[in-house]
Amino acid sequence: MIDTQIDLRHVERDTTKISPRIFVVDDNIELLEEIENLLKLGGYDVMAICDGTQVFEAALRKKPDLILLDLKMAPKSGFQIADEIKNSITLKDIPLIAMTGFFTEKQHFLMMKLCGIRISILKPFNPLNLITKIEFALGNRPEEYDADGT
């Protein structure tokens, strides 16, 4: 879960630019809705997807600027989705951010790298940390540091 009580009004975004399109992929509907609402408040164009089997085709049609991806889903895992995207000529340059509760396990970290995932966030997470990682992945921030300075 995320703490949606944090005030995001001080998060600066250039509203003269087109809002980045972000896919949020998670089979936990409650968390998916929380992240979707958070990102919409932050000025992003958000598409929430709860079924991993729909991500690849949706990405081909909608061309997201970034994908937030839960790794532990069924029937298609986030690793499988990331691998499909990485191997697509059309989609391979889309930044992927893994949302995971098992990031500390070495084999999962290595699998993320092999699938083209370069940024991850550990659940549960601070909303400001998520925004920071998104802005870094989109090239709008020079550092990936979390909002608490780590």
Tab-separated table of C-alpha atoms in Angstrom:
chain	number	residue	atom	x	y	z
A	1	MET	CA	0.000	0.000	0.000
A	2	ILE	CA	1.016	3.603	-0.371
A	3	ASP	CA	0.404	6.595	1.850
A	4	THR	CA	-1.906	8.735	-0.272
A	5	GLN	CA	-2.177	11.387	2.438
A	6	ILE	CA	1.072	13.018	1.305
A	7	ASP	CA	0.497	16.415	-0.301
A	8	LEU	CA	1.736	16.320	-3.902
A	9	ARG	CA	0.992	19.963	-4.677
A	10	HIS	CA	4.633	20.903	-4.140
A	11	VAL	CA	5.826	18.385	-6.741
A	12	GLU	CA	6.797	20.601	-9.646
A	13	ARG	CA	5.801	19.532	-13.156
A	14	ASP	CA	5.930	21.622	-16.300
A	15	THR	CA	2.252	21.831	-17.216
A	16	THR	CA	3.024	23.359	-20.626
A	17	LYS	CA	4.286	19.975	-21.855
A	18	ILE	CA	2.157	16.995	-22.814
A	19	SER	CA	1.631	14.744	-19.798
A	20	PRO	CA	3.697	11.571	-19.952
A	21	ARG	CA	1.591	8.448	-20.544
A	22	ILE	CA	2.264	5.879	-17.850
A	23	PHE	CA	1.011	2.312	-17.730
A	24	VAL	CA	0.534	0.923	-14.227
A	25	VAL	CA	0.408	-2.870	-14.216
A	26	ASP	CA	-0.553	-4.745	-11.055
A	27	ASP	CA	-3.010	-7.541	-10.268
A	28	ASN	CA	-3.769	-5.997	-6.854
A	29	ILE	CA	-6.784	-3.861	-7.812
A	30	GLU	CA	-6.728	-1.745	-4.650
A	31	LEU	CA	-3.057	-0.826	-5.064
A	32	LEU	CA	-3.563	-0.292	-8.797
A	33	GLU	CA	-6.338	2.236	-8.121
A	34	GLU	CA	-4.265	4.020	-5.455
A	35	ILE	CA	-1.292	4.406	-7.794
A	36	GLU	CA	-3.535	5.460	-10.675
A	37	ASN	CA	-5.143	8.188	-8.543
A	38	LEU	CA	-1.781	9.340	-7.195
A	39	LEU	CA	-0.266	9.684	-10.664
A	40	LYS	CA	-3.327	11.433	-12.078
A	41	LEU	CA	-3.069	13.957	-9.218
A	42	GLY	CA	0.562	14.395	-10.238
A	43	GLY	CA	-0.500	15.350	-13.772
A	44	TYR	CA	0.312	12.105	-15.584
A	45	ASP	CA	-1.818	10.412	-18.242
A	46	VAL	CA	-2.387	6.998	-16.646
A	47	MET	CA	-3.633	3.673	-17.959
A	48	ALA	CA	-4.223	1.040	-15.264
A	49	ILE	CA	-3.942	-2.594	-16.340
A	50	CYS	CA	-4.720	-5.470	-13.961
A	51	ASP	CA	-4.134	-8.327	-16.422
A	52	GLY	CA	-0.528	-8.814	-17.530
A	53	THR	CA	-1.635	-10.598	-20.701
A	54	GLN	CA	-2.996	-7.274	-22.026
A	55	VAL	CA	0.113	-5.137	-21.538
A	56	PHE	CA	2.058	-5.866	-24.724
A	57	GLU	CA	-0.833	-5.237	-27.125
A	58	ALA	CA	-1.938	-2.144	-25.191
A	59	ALA	CA	1.627	-0.798	-25.333
A	60	LEU	CA	1.736	-1.308	-29.103
A	61	ARG	CA	-1.510	0.653	-29.464
A	62	LYS	CA	-1.015	3.413	-26.864
A	63	LYS	CA	2.802	3.877	-26.835
A	64	PRO	CA	3.392	4.639	-23.137
A	65	ASP	CA	6.314	6.792	-22.057
A	66	LEU	CA	6.927	4.541	-19.040
A	67	ILE	CA	5.592	1.308	-17.527
A	68	LEU	CA	5.296	0.660	-13.781
A	69	LEU	CA	5.249	-3.097	-13.489
A	70	ASP	CA	4.471	-5.461	-10.642
A	71	LEU	CA	6.733	-8.490	-10.932
A	72	LYS	CA	4.640	-11.112	-9.157
A	73	MET	CA	1.477	-11.598	-11.198
A	74	ALA	CA	-0.379	-14.469	-12.815
A	75	PRO	CA	-0.879	-15.784	-15.412
A	76	LYS	CA	1.896	-13.625	-16.896
A	77	SER	CA	4.599	-12.328	-14.576
A	78	GLY	CA	6.182	-8.907	-14.734
A	79	PHE	CA	9.422	-10.621	-15.770
A	80	GLN	CA	7.693	-12.125	-18.811
A	81	ILE	CA	6.113	-8.799	-19.740
A	82	ALA	CA	9.437	-6.979	-19.385
A	83	ASP	CA	11.147	-9.586	-21.551
A	84	GLU	CA	8.510	-9.176	-24.283
A	85	ILE	CA	8.938	-5.412	-24.245
A	86	LYS	CA	12.735	-5.628	-24.252
A	87	ASN	CA	12.623	-7.898	-27.313
A	88	SER	CA	10.224	-5.681	-29.277
A	89	ILE	CA	11.803	-3.313	-31.787
A	90	THR	CA	8.891	-0.923	-31.297
A	91	LEU	CA	8.764	-0.968	-27.484
A	92	LYS	CA	12.312	-1.744	-26.308
A	93	ASP	CA	13.136	1.869	-25.383
A	94	ILE	CA	10.217	2.304	-22.969
A	95	PRO	CA	11.581	2.667	-19.424
A	96	LEU	CA	10.348	0.018	-17.003
A	97	ILE	CA	10.095	0.463	-13.248
A	98	ALA	CA	9.549	-2.723	-11.269
A	99	MET	CA	7.315	-2.574	-8.216
A	100	THR	CA	8.214	-5.483	-5.983
A	101	GLY	CA	8.020	-6.839	-2.489
A	102	PHE	CA	10.933	-9.242	-3.006
A	103	PHE	CA	13.638	-6.964	-4.409
A	104	THR	CA	16.232	-8.056	-1.876
A	105	GLU	CA	16.479	-11.577	-3.278
A	106	LYS	CA	19.572	-11.655	-5.492
A	107	GLN	CA	18.075	-13.892	-8.195
A	108	HIS	CA	15.146	-11.506	-8.695
A	109	PHE	CA	17.504	-8.553	-9.002
A	110	LEU	CA	19.494	-10.385	-11.683
A	111	MET	CA	16.319	-11.394	-13.511
A	112	MET	CA	15.178	-7.763	-13.570
A	113	LYS	CA	18.444	-6.700	-15.194
A	114	LEU	CA	18.187	-9.485	-17.780
A	115	CYS	CA	14.648	-8.360	-18.638
A	116	GLY	CA	15.664	-4.745	-19.180
A	117	ILE	CA	14.424	-3.375	-15.865
A	118	ARG	CA	16.873	-0.763	-14.589
A	119	ILE	CA	14.841	0.881	-11.825
A	120	SER	CA	12.824	-0.705	-9.059
A	121	ILE	CA	10.858	0.367	-6.021
A	122	LEU	CA	10.197	-1.781	-2.989
A	123	LYS	CA	6.598	-2.187	-1.800
A	124	PRO	CA	5.263	-0.601	0.302
A	125	PHE	CA	6.635	2.697	-0.964
A	126	ASN	CA	6.454	6.400	-0.311
A	127	PRO	CA	4.550	8.233	-3.087
A	128	LEU	CA	7.260	10.885	-3.362
A	129	ASN	CA	9.845	8.166	-3.933
A	130	LEU	CA	7.704	6.760	-6.732
A	131	ILE	CA	7.366	10.181	-8.380
A	132	THR	CA	11.131	10.724	-8.046
A	133	LYS	CA	11.877	7.415	-9.782
A	134	ILE	CA	9.344	8.149	-12.531
A	135	GLU	CA	10.818	11.589	-13.199
A	136	PHE	CA	14.340	10.113	-13.259
A	137	ALA	CA	13.282	7.378	-15.698
A	138	LEU	CA	11.623	9.971	-17.953
A	139	GLY	CA	14.800	12.070	-17.968
A	140	ASN	CA	13.232	14.946	-16.029
A	141	ARG	CA	15.475	14.512	-13.003
A	142	PRO	CA	19.245	14.074	-12.875
A	143	GLU	CA	19.221	11.632	-9.918
A	144	GLU	CA	17.260	8.578	-8.890
A	145	TYR	CA	17.519	9.331	-5.159
A	146	ASP	CA	14.454	8.718	-3.089
A	147	ALA	CA	12.642	11.659	-1.538
A	148	ASP	CA	14.218	10.851	1.818
A	149	GLY	CA	17.696	11.245	0.312
A	150	THR	CA	18.576	7.564	-0.038
